[in-house]
Short mmCIF file of C-alpha atoms in Angstrom, two decimals:
data_model
loop_
_atom_site.label_atom_id
_atom_site.label_comp_id
_atom_site.label_asym_id
_atom_site.label_seq_id
_atom_site.Cartn_x
_atom_site.Cartn_y
_atom_site.Cartn_z
CA MET A 1 -283.98 103.87 83.96
CA THR A 2 -280.76 101.83 83.52
CA GLU A 3 -281.18 98.28 82.07
CA PHE A 4 -278.47 95.90 82.75
CA ALA A 5 -277.68 93.03 80.52
CA PRO A 6 -279.11 89.43 81.80
CA SER A 7 -276.98 86.87 83.97
CA SER A 8 -275.96 84.01 81.95
CA ALA A 9 -277.53 80.23 83.55
CA HIS A 10 -274.22 80.08 85.27
CA ALA A 11 -273.57 83.16 87.52
CA ASP A 12 -272.94 82.62 91.01
CA GLY A 13 -273.03 85.32 93.05
CA LEU A 14 -270.54 88.12 91.77
CA TYR A 15 -269.15 85.42 89.18
CA ASP A 16 -271.02 85.30 85.89
CA SER A 17 -270.10 83.45 83.00
CA ILE A 18 -271.09 85.93 80.76
CA ASN A 19 -267.97 88.00 81.47
CA GLU A 20 -265.25 85.09 80.66
CA HIS A 21 -263.34 85.59 78.00
CA ASP A 22 -260.84 83.46 75.75
CA ALA A 23 -257.50 83.98 75.10
CA CYS A 24 -254.29 82.11 74.11
CA GLY A 25 -252.18 80.68 77.09
CA VAL A 26 -248.08 82.05 77.52
CA ALA A 27 -246.05 80.93 79.78
CA MET A 28 -242.18 80.78 79.94
CA VAL A 29 -239.63 79.08 82.52
CA ALA A 30 -235.84 80.03 82.89
CA ARG A 31 -232.99 79.87 85.30
CA LEU A 32 -231.32 82.77 86.75
CA ASP A 33 -227.86 80.73 86.53
CA ASN A 34 -228.28 80.33 82.79
CA GLU A 35 -227.12 76.51 83.37
CA PRO A 36 -229.14 74.21 80.63
CA ARG A 37 -231.22 71.77 82.03
CA HIS A 38 -233.63 69.32 80.96
CA GLU A 39 -235.90 69.75 84.02
CA VAL A 40 -236.27 73.49 82.43
CA VAL A 41 -237.37 71.74 79.51
CA THR A 42 -239.56 69.26 81.49
CA GLN A 43 -240.72 71.92 83.39
CA GLY A 44 -241.92 74.32 80.52
CA LEU A 45 -243.80 71.29 79.14
CA LEU A 46 -245.59 70.49 82.35
CA ALA A 47 -246.55 74.60 81.96
CA LEU A 48 -247.97 73.99 78.28
CA GLU A 49 -250.02 70.88 79.63
CA ASN A 50 -251.53 73.03 81.99
CA LEU A 51 -252.21 75.86 79.64
CA GLU A 52 -254.37 73.04 77.92
CA HIS A 53 -257.64 74.98 78.54
CA ARG A 54 -256.60 78.22 77.07
CA GLY A 55 -256.10 76.46 73.69
CA ALA A 56 -258.52 75.67 71.23
CA ALA A 57 -260.18 72.63 69.06
CA GLY A 58 -262.47 72.51 66.30
CA ALA A 59 -264.72 69.80 65.53
CA ASP A 60 -261.88 67.23 65.79
CA ALA A 61 -261.03 67.49 69.62
CA SER A 62 -258.15 65.71 68.92
CA THR A 63 -256.67 68.71 66.44
CA GLY A 64 -255.38 71.86 68.44
CA ASP A 65 -254.86 75.13 67.42
CA GLY A 66 -251.35 75.07 67.74
CA ALA A 67 -248.87 74.55 70.80
CA GLY A 68 -245.07 74.78 71.01
CA ILE A 69 -242.05 75.36 72.64
CA LEU A 70 -239.07 77.58 71.84
CA ILE A 71 -236.06 76.39 73.64
CA GLN A 72 -232.06 77.40 73.56
CA ILE A 73 -230.23 74.57 70.95
CA PRO A 74 -229.27 71.44 72.76
CA ASP A 75 -226.05 70.80 71.68
CA LEU A 76 -225.21 67.83 73.18
CA TYR A 77 -228.09 66.11 71.83
CA TYR A 78 -227.44 67.35 68.02
CA ARG A 79 -223.77 66.29 68.27
CA GLU A 80 -224.87 62.50 69.40
CA GLU A 81 -227.85 62.52 67.07
CA SER A 82 -227.72 64.72 63.87
CA GLY A 83 -224.64 62.11 62.80
CA PHE A 84 -222.07 65.57 61.64
CA GLU A 85 -219.55 66.60 63.35
CA LEU A 86 -220.82 70.04 64.38
CA PRO A 87 -218.41 73.35 64.97
CA GLU A 88 -218.63 74.77 68.81
CA ALA A 89 -221.91 76.41 69.81
CA GLY A 90 -222.96 79.50 68.21
CA ARG A 91 -220.70 78.51 64.97
CA TYR A 92 -223.39 76.63 64.18
CA GLY A 93 -227.16 77.49 63.46
CA VAL A 94 -230.27 75.29 63.09
CA GLY A 95 -233.17 75.71 60.60
CA MET A 96 -236.52 74.07 61.55
CA CYS A 97 -238.27 73.95 58.19
CA PHE A 98 -242.03 72.71 57.38
CA LEU A 99 -241.62 71.51 53.99
CA PRO A 100 -244.23 69.93 51.71
CA ARG A 101 -244.85 65.84 52.86
CA GLU A 102 -246.88 64.15 49.81
CA ASP A 103 -244.44 65.62 46.95
CA GLU A 104 -241.50 64.15 47.67
CA GLY A 105 -240.02 65.76 44.20
CA ARG A 106 -240.65 69.49 45.37
CA ARG A 107 -239.25 68.75 48.72
CA GLU A 108 -236.03 67.68 47.64
CA GLU A 109 -236.37 71.30 45.50
CA LEU A 110 -236.57 73.38 47.99
CA ARG A 111 -234.13 71.25 50.37
CA ARG A 112 -231.54 71.93 47.16
CA PHE A 113 -233.05 75.70 46.92
CA ILE A 114 -232.17 76.33 50.76
CA SER A 115 -228.47 74.36 50.12
CA GLU A 116 -227.67 76.48 47.53
CA THR A 117 -228.82 79.74 48.76
CA VAL A 118 -226.95 79.04 51.89
CA GLU A 119 -223.80 78.84 49.70
CA ALA A 120 -224.59 81.99 48.12
CA GLU A 121 -224.67 83.56 51.46
CA GLY A 122 -221.27 82.73 52.04
CA GLN A 123 -222.01 80.35 54.94
CA ARG A 124 -221.82 76.12 54.33
CA VAL A 125 -224.19 73.79 55.01
CA ILE A 126 -223.26 71.15 57.06
CA GLY A 127 -226.32 68.34 56.71
CA TRP A 128 -230.07 67.79 56.48
CA ARG A 129 -231.95 65.49 59.48
CA ASP A 130 -235.28 64.48 59.07
CA VAL A 131 -237.09 65.30 62.20
CA PRO A 132 -238.26 61.97 64.56
CA VAL A 133 -242.14 62.67 64.74
CA ASP A 134 -244.74 60.44 66.23
CA GLU A 135 -248.09 60.55 63.91
CA SER A 136 -250.16 59.04 66.94
CA HIS A 137 -249.85 62.41 68.88
CA VAL A 138 -251.78 64.66 66.13
CA GLY A 139 -255.31 64.68 65.19
CA GLN A 140 -257.24 63.43 62.12
CA THR A 141 -257.79 67.15 60.81
CA SER A 142 -254.47 68.07 61.54
CA ASN A 143 -252.69 65.31 59.91
CA GLU A 144 -254.10 66.28 56.38
CA THR A 145 -252.01 69.41 56.16
CA ARG A 146 -248.99 68.39 58.37
CA PRO A 147 -246.18 69.15 57.29
CA HIS A 148 -242.53 67.33 56.67
CA VAL A 149 -240.10 68.52 59.30
CA ALA A 150 -236.76 68.32 58.63
CA GLN A 151 -233.96 70.34 60.14
CA VAL A 152 -230.74 72.17 57.78
CA PHE A 153 -227.61 72.56 59.57
CA VAL A 154 -225.52 75.38 58.97
CA ALA A 155 -221.85 76.67 59.48
CA ALA A 156 -220.81 80.02 59.71
CA GLY A 157 -218.80 81.18 57.12
CA GLU A 158 -215.31 82.84 57.52
CA ALA A 159 -216.28 86.14 57.77
CA GLU A 160 -219.20 85.44 60.88
CA ALA A 161 -216.71 82.58 62.43
CA SER A 162 -215.88 85.02 65.15
CA ASP A 163 -219.56 87.29 65.46
CA GLN A 164 -222.37 85.16 66.24
CA ASP A 165 -224.78 88.31 65.35
CA ALA A 166 -223.47 89.35 62.29
CA PHE A 167 -224.18 84.92 61.81
CA GLU A 168 -227.60 85.23 63.47
CA ARG A 169 -228.27 88.04 60.23
CA LYS A 170 -227.09 85.71 57.87
CA LEU A 171 -228.76 83.17 58.82
CA TYR A 172 -232.23 85.65 58.83
CA VAL A 173 -230.75 86.69 55.13
CA ILE A 174 -230.67 83.32 54.51
CA ARG A 175 -234.52 82.34 55.65
CA ARG A 176 -236.10 85.34 54.22
CA VAL A 177 -234.99 84.72 50.71
CA SER A 178 -235.57 80.83 50.75
CA GLU A 179 -239.13 82.04 52.47
CA LEU A 180 -239.97 84.68 49.65
CA ALA A 181 -239.50 82.50 46.76
CA ALA A 182 -240.45 79.22 47.77
CA GLY A 183 -244.01 81.12 49.20
CA ASP A 184 -246.70 78.61 50.84
CA GLU A 185 -244.75 75.69 50.03
CA LEU A 186 -241.88 76.70 52.78
CA TYR A 187 -242.02 77.72 56.13
CA ILE A 188 -238.97 77.81 58.71
CA ALA A 189 -239.93 78.02 62.05
CA SER A 190 -236.72 78.92 63.21
CA PHE A 191 -233.37 79.51 61.95
CA SER A 192 -230.82 80.86 64.72
CA SER A 193 -227.27 79.73 66.11
CA ARG A 194 -228.98 80.18 69.68
CA THR A 195 -232.77 78.72 69.63
CA ILE A 196 -235.07 76.19 68.15
CA VAL A 197 -238.29 75.88 68.00
CA TYR A 198 -240.73 72.90 68.31
CA LYS A 199 -244.90 73.76 67.19
CA GLY A 200 -247.48 72.81 64.83
CA MET A 201 -251.20 72.49 64.82
CA LEU A 202 -251.42 70.52 67.96
CA THR A 203 -253.12 70.74 71.01
CA SER A 204 -250.76 71.27 74.37
CA TYR A 205 -250.56 68.01 75.69
CA GLN A 206 -249.84 66.06 72.17
CA VAL A 207 -246.15 68.50 71.32
CA PRO A 208 -244.24 66.23 73.57
CA GLY A 209 -245.57 63.62 72.04
CA PHE A 210 -245.63 64.61 68.55
CA TYR A 211 -241.83 65.48 68.71
CA PRO A 212 -240.26 62.43 71.15
CA GLU A 213 -236.70 64.17 71.12
CA LEU A 214 -237.79 66.80 73.79
CA ARG A 215 -238.29 63.71 76.08
CA ASP A 216 -234.50 62.70 75.90
CA GLU A 217 -232.64 63.98 78.82
CA ARG A 218 -229.91 65.34 76.48
CA VAL A 219 -232.10 68.26 75.52
CA ARG A 220 -231.20 70.60 77.86
CA SER A 221 -231.66 74.49 77.96
CA ALA A 222 -232.03 77.51 80.46
CA MET A 223 -234.99 78.85 79.26
CA ALA A 224 -238.27 77.21 77.78
CA LEU A 225 -241.04 79.58 76.31
CA VAL A 226 -244.29 77.85 75.26
CA HIS A 227 -247.63 79.02 74.04
CA SER A 228 -251.15 77.39 73.58
CA ARG A 229 -253.30 78.56 70.64
CA PHE A 230 -257.10 79.80 70.63
CA SER A 231 -256.76 81.46 66.73
CA THR A 232 -259.10 84.24 66.74
CA ASN A 233 -258.11 86.57 63.64
CA THR A 234 -256.90 83.81 61.58
CA PHE A 235 -257.77 80.31 60.97
CA PRO A 236 -255.05 77.38 62.62
CA SER A 237 -252.39 76.27 60.28
CA TRP A 238 -248.85 74.61 61.25
CA ASP A 239 -247.32 77.70 60.45
CA LEU A 240 -249.42 80.22 62.69
CA ALA A 241 -248.89 78.04 65.79
CA HIS A 242 -246.65 80.01 68.57
CA PRO A 243 -244.21 80.27 69.56
CA PHE A 244 -242.20 82.52 66.58
CA ARG A 245 -238.93 83.04 66.16
CA LEU A 246 -238.22 85.66 69.04
CA ILE A 247 -242.10 85.69 70.70
CA ALA A 248 -245.22 83.82 72.23
CA HIS A 249 -247.85 86.11 72.78
CA ASN A 250 -251.28 85.95 74.99
CA GLY A 251 -253.95 88.84 73.33
CA GLU A 252 -254.50 90.50 69.90
CA ILE A 253 -252.72 93.77 68.36
CA ASN A 254 -255.88 95.87 67.77
CA THR A 255 -253.87 98.24 65.38
CA LEU A 256 -252.39 96.18 63.34
CA ARG A 257 -253.79 97.21 59.98
CA GLY A 258 -251.99 100.74 60.58
CA ASN A 259 -249.13 99.24 62.10
CA ILE A 260 -248.42 97.03 59.10
CA ASN A 261 -248.97 99.77 56.72
CA TRP A 262 -246.68 102.16 58.44
CA MET A 263 -244.13 99.44 58.01
CA ARG A 264 -245.08 99.01 54.35
CA ALA A 265 -244.43 102.87 53.82
CA ARG A 266 -241.27 103.07 55.58
CA GLU A 267 -239.74 99.76 53.83
CA SER A 268 -238.55 101.58 50.64
CA GLU A 269 -236.41 104.23 53.82
CA LEU A 270 -234.90 101.53 55.70
CA ALA A 271 -231.21 101.46 56.37
CA SER A 272 -229.03 99.56 58.00
CA GLU A 273 -225.21 99.51 58.43
CA LEU A 274 -224.83 96.30 59.70
CA PHE A 275 -227.36 94.64 57.19
CA GLY A 276 -225.57 96.89 54.25
CA ASP A 277 -226.75 95.50 50.77
CA ASP A 278 -228.75 92.72 52.43
CA LEU A 279 -231.75 94.38 53.72
CA ALA A 280 -233.48 94.70 49.93
CA LYS A 281 -233.15 91.06 50.44
CA VAL A 282 -235.38 90.29 52.95
CA THR A 283 -238.42 93.22 52.26
CA PRO A 284 -241.15 93.05 52.73
CA VAL A 285 -240.94 92.33 56.10
CA VAL A 286 -244.31 91.66 57.08
CA ARG A 287 -245.53 88.37 55.90
CA PRO A 288 -248.51 89.16 53.93
CA ASP A 289 -250.94 86.38 54.98
CA GLY A 290 -249.41 85.76 59.12
CA SER A 291 -251.63 86.71 61.95
CA ASP A 292 -251.09 89.86 64.31
CA SER A 293 -248.47 87.81 66.23
CA ALA A 294 -246.51 86.82 63.51
CA THR A 295 -246.68 90.52 62.34
CA PHE A 296 -245.51 91.77 65.48
CA ASP A 297 -242.31 89.02 65.75
CA ASN A 298 -241.50 90.13 62.34
CA VAL A 299 -240.55 93.40 62.77
CA LEU A 300 -239.57 92.81 66.20
CA GLU A 301 -236.82 90.21 64.58
CA LEU A 302 -235.83 93.41 62.05
CA LEU A 303 -235.37 95.83 64.74
CA MET A 304 -233.37 93.11 67.06
CA LEU A 305 -230.95 92.41 64.26
CA ALA A 306 -230.59 95.74 63.35
CA GLY A 307 -228.86 96.18 66.30
CA ARG A 308 -230.78 96.91 69.21
CA SER A 309 -231.20 94.67 72.06
CA LEU A 310 -233.90 92.72 72.72
CA PRO A 311 -235.46 94.69 75.56
CA HIS A 312 -234.67 97.74 73.37
CA ALA A 313 -236.99 96.66 70.45
CA ALA A 314 -239.33 95.22 72.59
CA MET A 315 -239.89 98.64 74.42
CA MET A 316 -239.95 100.35 71.13
CA MET A 317 -243.03 98.41 69.84
CA ILE A 318 -244.70 98.32 73.08
CA PRO A 319 -243.88 101.54 75.10
CA GLU A 320 -245.85 102.30 78.42
CA ALA A 321 -247.86 105.23 79.16
CA TYR A 322 -245.51 108.00 79.67
CA ARG A 323 -247.19 111.10 79.10
CA GLY A 324 -247.81 113.33 82.35
CA ARG A 325 -246.81 110.59 84.94
CA ASP A 326 -244.31 111.55 87.51
CA ASP A 327 -243.11 107.78 88.73
CA LEU A 328 -241.05 107.36 85.53
CA SER A 329 -238.11 108.44 85.35
CA ASP A 330 -236.74 111.60 82.67
CA GLU A 331 -234.40 109.47 81.03
CA LEU A 332 -237.27 106.44 80.44
CA LYS A 333 -239.87 109.47 79.37
CA GLY A 334 -236.98 110.71 76.81
CA PHE A 335 -236.77 107.17 75.57
CA TYR A 336 -240.30 106.30 74.97
CA ALA A 337 -240.80 110.02 73.44
CA TYR A 338 -237.73 109.73 71.23
CA HIS A 339 -239.16 106.33 69.69
CA SER A 340 -242.45 107.49 69.17
CA CYS A 341 -240.92 109.82 66.22
CA LEU A 342 -239.96 106.33 64.73
CA MET A 343 -242.86 103.99 65.31
CA GLU A 344 -246.26 103.77 66.09
CA PRO A 345 -247.07 102.08 69.41
CA TRP A 346 -248.30 98.07 68.69
CA ASP A 347 -251.07 98.19 71.21
CA GLY A 348 -252.96 95.08 72.52
CA PRO A 349 -254.50 93.80 74.92
CA ALA A 350 -251.61 91.95 74.69
CA ALA A 351 -249.27 89.82 76.82
CA VAL A 352 -245.81 89.22 75.12
CA CYS A 353 -243.52 86.98 76.11
CA PHE A 354 -239.75 87.40 74.32
CA THR A 355 -236.45 85.95 74.00
CA ASP A 356 -233.60 85.48 71.93
CA GLY A 357 -231.55 82.62 73.51
CA ARG A 358 -229.40 85.12 75.52
CA VAL A 359 -232.13 87.17 77.69
CA ILE A 360 -235.82 86.33 78.43
CA GLY A 361 -238.50 88.70 79.53
CA ALA A 362 -242.13 89.52 78.98
CA THR A 363 -244.10 92.75 78.96
CA LEU A 364 -247.65 93.83 78.83
CA ASP A 365 -249.41 96.74 76.68
CA ARG A 366 -250.37 99.95 77.84
CA ASN A 367 -254.13 99.12 78.47
CA GLY A 368 -252.83 96.54 80.82
CA LEU A 369 -255.56 94.24 79.77
CA ARG A 370 -253.86 90.83 79.63
CA PRO A 371 -252.37 90.14 83.20
CA GLY A 372 -248.95 88.17 83.51
CA ARG A 373 -247.99 86.27 87.01
CA TRP A 374 -244.80 85.32 87.60
CA VAL A 375 -242.74 83.85 90.29
CA GLU A 376 -239.12 83.20 91.92
CA THR A 377 -237.65 80.36 93.54
CA LYS A 378 -234.93 80.59 96.29
CA ASP A 379 -233.23 78.50 94.08
CA GLY A 380 -233.23 80.65 91.19
CA MET A 381 -236.04 79.60 88.66
CA ILE A 382 -238.78 82.17 87.08
CA VAL A 383 -242.09 80.93 86.45
CA LEU A 384 -244.28 83.24 84.06
CA GLY A 385 -247.43 82.88 82.30
CA SER A 386 -250.65 84.13 81.71
CA GLU A 387 -252.42 82.68 85.27
CA ILE A 388 -250.50 81.45 88.82
CA GLY A 389 -250.14 78.03 89.31
CA LEU A 390 -248.85 76.48 85.83
CA LEU A 391 -246.13 74.75 88.12
CA ASP A 392 -247.11 73.02 91.40
CA ILE A 393 -244.26 75.29 93.29
CA GLU A 394 -244.37 74.63 97.30
CA ARG A 395 -245.00 77.97 99.06
CA ASP A 396 -241.43 77.97 101.02
CA ARG A 397 -239.86 77.68 97.86
CA ILE A 398 -240.92 81.10 96.16
#
């Protein structure tokens, strides 16, 4: 005799709430013409608000597990608001730093250390800017651990001024050296000449309120990547909110322990002509107390900066199920087979959106248990998310 699990009190026909599973919410909005617009930022924030049910809160309902947005650097806004004379776009980078809020002395020490690291790596500090925040848009519990948010503006050194990819690698090295030295007292949400991340231990509705400059018309981007977090394998914190430097992630990596162990085992054998001696400065690659998503982002970032395109690196880490299939080309199956010798799959269930500020994309892991729904409009907008209906798009526009 077969016994069936009893239905919940909320069963209705074929639907039963006992089968519901909670997960984070992820979405991206992008323009195919790559034209920076404030509309993209506002649409991304609206999609984030509509993912509020995908996030979580504790006993303090005004404290979220985390939410944020990743956009292209708003060059016009920073030129007019930073007070600095900035080089042309692409030749300066911005570091979004979470610093100690209560200990002003230690905060200044960390600023000096980051500045010294920038100079030691052959780049130039243009200046620091305290990011305006509105404390009324943060919960009481979250406010107790709220960092001081500041941006450091860095000009490319002479050797990197004509090579933006080389500049990105230097900013990565500066970030890793600073974070490894400072430990838990410093977190750099993003450090790039292409992208910037605004995030925190917030609910999805609080992001544009806490960071009021996101509502400024001069903050423009051709893409926006947003995330509302439901933390399942780590406690909520400001630094573990998404997006990370490259990704926002819906689901979890179930092979995480093995993936981390293999990365640690291979670190002594890592080599890169592009990084050269700098490679020794950035290990360990994986942050010890990071979440599964943060760890995935750590590895993806290194693979990309070492010379691969972002889609290439993502396909290495999240391969399709390719063996025995006749609907894939021999070239694609060969690609996956070759890279299986270099790296084990990072298996979910997972839906991952990724961007480096030049391209934006999304993929599902080979288990296919986290959906990603997308639409393209006739005027060249792409919207992808954990579910359909994140934005109210008229049917005749699709």
